[in-house]
Structures are given as C-alpha cells and as structure tokens.
PDB file of C-alpha atoms in Angstrom:
ATOM      1  CA  MET C 921     -22.959 -62.617 -11.387  1.00  0.00           C
ATOM      2  CA  GLU C 922     -21.992 -61.900  -7.808  1.00  0.00           C
ATOM      3  CA  TYR C 923     -20.652 -57.892  -6.462  1.00  0.00           C
ATOM      4  CA  ASP C 924     -17.371 -59.380  -5.978  1.00  0.00           C
ATOM      5  CA  GLU C 925     -16.945 -60.990  -9.406  1.00  0.00           C
ATOM      6  CA  TYR C 926     -17.817 -57.872 -10.662  1.00  0.00           C
ATOM      7  CA  VAL C 927     -15.094 -56.341  -9.036  1.00  0.00           C
ATOM      8  CA  VAL C 928     -12.494 -58.924  -9.722  1.00  0.00           C
ATOM      9  CA  LYS C 929     -14.036 -58.789 -13.968  1.00  0.00           C
ATOM     10  CA  SER C 930     -13.602 -54.944 -13.602  1.00  0.00           C
ATOM     11  CA  ILE C 931      -9.978 -54.401 -11.161  1.00  0.00           C
ATOM     12  CA  LEU C 932      -8.741 -56.947 -14.132  1.00  0.00           C
ATOM     13  CA  ALA C 933      -9.523 -54.694 -17.222  1.00  0.00           C
ATOM     14  CA  ASN C 934      -8.581 -51.567 -15.607  1.00  0.00           C
ATOM     15  CA  ASP C 935      -5.679 -52.776 -14.310  1.00  0.00           C
ATOM     16  CA  GLN C 936      -2.378 -50.505 -14.885  1.00  0.00           C
ATOM     17  CA  PHE C 937      -0.313 -53.170 -11.911  1.00  0.00           C
ATOM     18  CA  GLY C 938       0.634 -55.921 -13.785  1.00  0.00           C
ATOM     19  CA  ILE C 939      -2.624 -57.844 -12.208  1.00  0.00           C
ATOM     20  CA  THR C 940      -3.620 -60.973 -13.315  1.00  0.00           C
ATOM     21  CA  ALA C 941      -5.185 -62.264 -10.489  1.00  0.00           C
ATOM     22  CA  VAL C 942      -7.603 -61.316  -7.773  1.00  0.00           C
ATOM     23  CA  THR C 943      -7.413 -63.317  -4.227  1.00  0.00           C
ATOM     24  CA  GLU C 944      -8.371 -62.698  -0.322  1.00  0.00           C
ATOM     25  CA  LEU C 945     -11.213 -59.816  -1.576  1.00  0.00           C
ATOM     26  CA  ASP C 946     -12.331 -58.398   1.647  1.00  0.00           C
ATOM     27  CA  SER C 947     -14.471 -54.633   2.124  1.00  0.00           C
ATOM     28  CA  LEU C 948     -12.912 -52.381   4.441  1.00  0.00           C
ATOM     29  CA  LYS C 949     -15.599 -50.442   4.606  1.00  0.00           C
ATOM     30  CA  VAL C 950     -18.719 -48.767   2.679  1.00  0.00           C
ATOM     31  CA  ILE C 951     -19.930 -45.171   3.211  1.00  0.00           C
ATOM     32  CA  TYR C 952     -22.203 -43.466   1.037  1.00  0.00           C
ATOM     33  CA  PHE C 953     -20.513 -41.771  -1.732  1.00  0.00           C
ATOM     34  CA  VAL C 954     -20.114 -38.213  -2.012  1.00  0.00           C
ATOM     35  CA  LYS C 955     -17.681 -37.077  -4.543  1.00  0.00           C
ATOM     36  CA  GLU C 956     -16.418 -33.881  -2.399  1.00  0.00           C
ATOM     37  CA  GLU C 957     -15.589 -36.534   0.428  1.00  0.00           C
ATOM     38  CA  TYR C 958     -13.383 -38.910  -2.174  1.00  0.00           C
ATOM     39  CA  THR C 959      -9.916 -36.291  -2.088  1.00  0.00           C
ATOM     40  CA  ALA C 960      -9.494 -36.671   1.391  1.00  0.00           C
ATOM     41  CA  ILE C 961     -10.152 -40.752   1.342  1.00  0.00           C
ATOM     42  CA  GLU C 962      -7.756 -40.800  -1.475  1.00  0.00           C
ATOM     43  CA  LYS C 963      -5.129 -38.984   1.455  1.00  0.00           C
ATOM     44  CA  LEU C 964      -6.047 -42.004   3.258  1.00  0.00           C
ATOM     45  CA  ILE C 965      -5.608 -44.314   1.025  1.00  0.00           C
ATOM     46  CA  GLN C 966      -1.511 -42.841   0.271  1.00  0.00           C
ATOM     47  CA  ALA C 967      -0.994 -43.142   3.588  1.00  0.00           C
ATOM     48  CA  ASN C 968      -1.743 -47.048   4.653  1.00  0.00           C
ATOM     49  CA  ASP C 969      -4.232 -45.742   7.474  1.00  0.00           C
ATOM     50  CA  THR C 970      -6.330 -48.769   6.302  1.00  0.00           C
ATOM     51  CA  GLU C 971      -7.317 -47.951  11.017  1.00  0.00           C
ATOM     52  CA  ALA C 972      -8.893 -44.703   9.719  1.00  0.00           C
ATOM     53  CA  ILE C 973     -10.496 -46.219   7.387  1.00  0.00           C
ATOM     54  CA  LYS C 974     -12.293 -48.270   8.798  1.00  0.00           C
ATOM     55  CA  MET C 975     -13.161 -45.212  11.337  1.00  0.00           C
ATOM     56  CA  LEU C 976     -14.586 -43.296   8.895  1.00  0.00           C
ATOM     57  CA  SER C 977     -18.063 -42.227  10.017  1.00  0.00           C
ATOM     58  CA  GLN C 978     -21.281 -43.129   7.820  1.00  0.00           C
ATOM     59  CA  ASN C 979     -21.043 -39.283   6.980  1.00  0.00           C
ATOM     60  CA  GLY C 980     -24.848 -37.682   6.082  1.00  0.00           C
ATOM     61  CA  SER C 981     -25.933 -37.707   2.957  1.00  0.00           C
ATOM     62  CA  ILE C 982     -28.296 -40.364   2.599  1.00  0.00           C
ATOM     63  CA  GLY C 983     -28.433 -41.421  -1.482  1.00  0.00           C
ATOM     64  CA  ALA C 984     -28.738 -44.687  -3.132  1.00  0.00           C
ATOM     65  CA  GLU C 985     -24.449 -44.147  -4.137  1.00  0.00           C
ATOM     66  CA  TYR C 986     -21.732 -46.052  -2.533  1.00  0.00           C
ATOM     67  CA  LEU C 987     -18.365 -46.530  -1.513  1.00  0.00           C
ATOM     68  CA  ASP C 988     -16.419 -49.459  -1.253  1.00  0.00           C
ATOM     69  CA  LEU C 989     -13.061 -48.832  -0.299  1.00  0.00           C
ATOM     70  CA  MET C 990     -11.658 -53.508  -0.343  1.00  0.00           C
ATOM     71  CA  LEU C 991      -8.050 -55.255  -0.153  1.00  0.00           C
ATOM     72  CA  PHE C 992      -7.384 -57.758  -2.501  1.00  0.00           C
ATOM     73  CA  LYS C 993      -3.938 -58.927  -3.162  1.00  0.00           C
ATOM     74  CA  ASP C 994      -2.654 -60.018  -6.773  1.00  0.00           C
ATOM     75  CA  GLN C 995      -0.767 -63.364  -7.584  1.00  0.00           C
ATOM     76  CA  ASN C 996       2.302 -62.446  -5.648  1.00  0.00           C
ATOM     77  CA  ALA C 997       0.281 -61.273  -2.886  1.00  0.00           C
ATOM     78  CA  LYS C 998       1.064 -58.293  -3.083  1.00  0.00           C
ATOM     79  CA  PRO C 999      -1.235 -55.949  -1.254  1.00  0.00           C
ATOM     80  CA  TYR C1000      -4.076 -53.565  -3.034  1.00  0.00           C
ATOM     81  CA  LEU C1001      -6.804 -51.369  -1.921  1.00  0.00           C
ATOM     82  CA  VAL C1002      -9.757 -50.865  -4.380  1.00  0.00           C
ATOM     83  CA  THR C1003     -12.260 -48.321  -4.620  1.00  0.00           C
ATOM     84  CA  VAL C1004     -15.169 -49.200  -5.466  1.00  0.00           C
ATOM     85  CA  TYR C1005     -18.631 -47.309  -6.935  1.00  0.00           C
ATOM     86  CA  ASP C1006     -21.382 -48.142  -7.073  1.00  0.00           C
ATOM     87  CA  SER C1007     -25.516 -47.742  -6.545  1.00  0.00           C
ATOM     88  CA  ASP C1008     -28.850 -49.053  -5.867  1.00  0.00           C
ATOM     89  CA  ALA C1009     -29.324 -48.107  -9.647  1.00  0.00           C
ATOM     90  CA  LEU C1010     -30.380 -52.191 -11.271  1.00  0.00           C
ATOM     91  CA  GLU C1011     -28.657 -51.950 -14.594  1.00  0.00           C
ATOM     92  CA  GLN C1012     -25.887 -50.258 -12.840  1.00  0.00           C
ATOM     93  CA  ASP C1013     -22.474 -52.740 -11.679  1.00  0.00           C
ATOM     94  CA  PRO C1014     -20.230 -51.857  -9.527  1.00  0.00           C
ATOM     95  CA  GLN C1015     -17.339 -49.654 -10.807  1.00  0.00           C
ATOM     96  CA  VAL C1016     -13.786 -49.775 -10.050  1.00  0.00           C
ATOM     97  CA  ILE C1017     -12.852 -45.693  -9.445  1.00  0.00           C
ATOM     98  CA  LYS C1018      -8.822 -46.625  -9.117  1.00  0.00           C
ATOM     99  CA  ILE C1019      -6.603 -48.761  -7.174  1.00  0.00           C
ATOM    100  CA  TYR C1020      -4.023 -48.364  -5.255  1.00  0.00           C
ATOM    101  CA  PRO C1021      -0.830 -50.366  -4.119  1.00  0.00           C
ATOM    102  CA  MET C1022      -0.483 -50.317  -0.611  1.00  0.00           C
ATOM    103  CA  ILE C1023       2.829 -51.129   1.824  1.00  0.00           C
ATOM    104  CA  ALA C1024       2.905 -53.985   3.030  1.00  0.00           C
TER     105      ALA C1024
END
C-alpha cells in the first residue's frame, strides 16, 4: 500500500467530521517531528495560516520521525488539514494525529 493510501485509510478510520471520501490529498510541508513544537504548529493550523506552515524551517532535530502536514477535501469539497506522524521504522505505517477543518 502506498503512503497516501495509508493516510486516506487512517483519515476515514479516525473521522469525527462525517468524511466519507478524501480527494485532492496533497502534502503541504514535511518536517522532523519534535513533540515540543507541535503546539506552535497547531496554532498556525487553527489560524488557517498555510503560508506560515509552508515557511516552517526544517528543525535541527535529525531523526527518524516526521510530521507531514497535508491538505485534502472531503466528499463535499470542504477543505481540511491533517497532521500525519511517520517514522523510518519499517513496521510503522503513517498515523493520523489530528484532522482540522479549514476555512475555505
């Protein structure tokens, strides 16, 4: 199964917004996952500031854990941003952290 397919499957499994279909899934930014920085990133998401998210610098923590910030639309073309955790561990599939409705 491809990365995007795992993400779609996980979005549908973790959905609290009535999402029945995922379209236009696109990665906005991938950075190293640093737990202490997640709150600041979440504030950018809640402010709907995709430009600031695109400008996030690659933090200095080089590791095997990643945070992928992805945009998608549901069956009604409503936009969302999803945060996805991934790691280099072979047994680890990408995992949805949280789904955020976006302001169109």
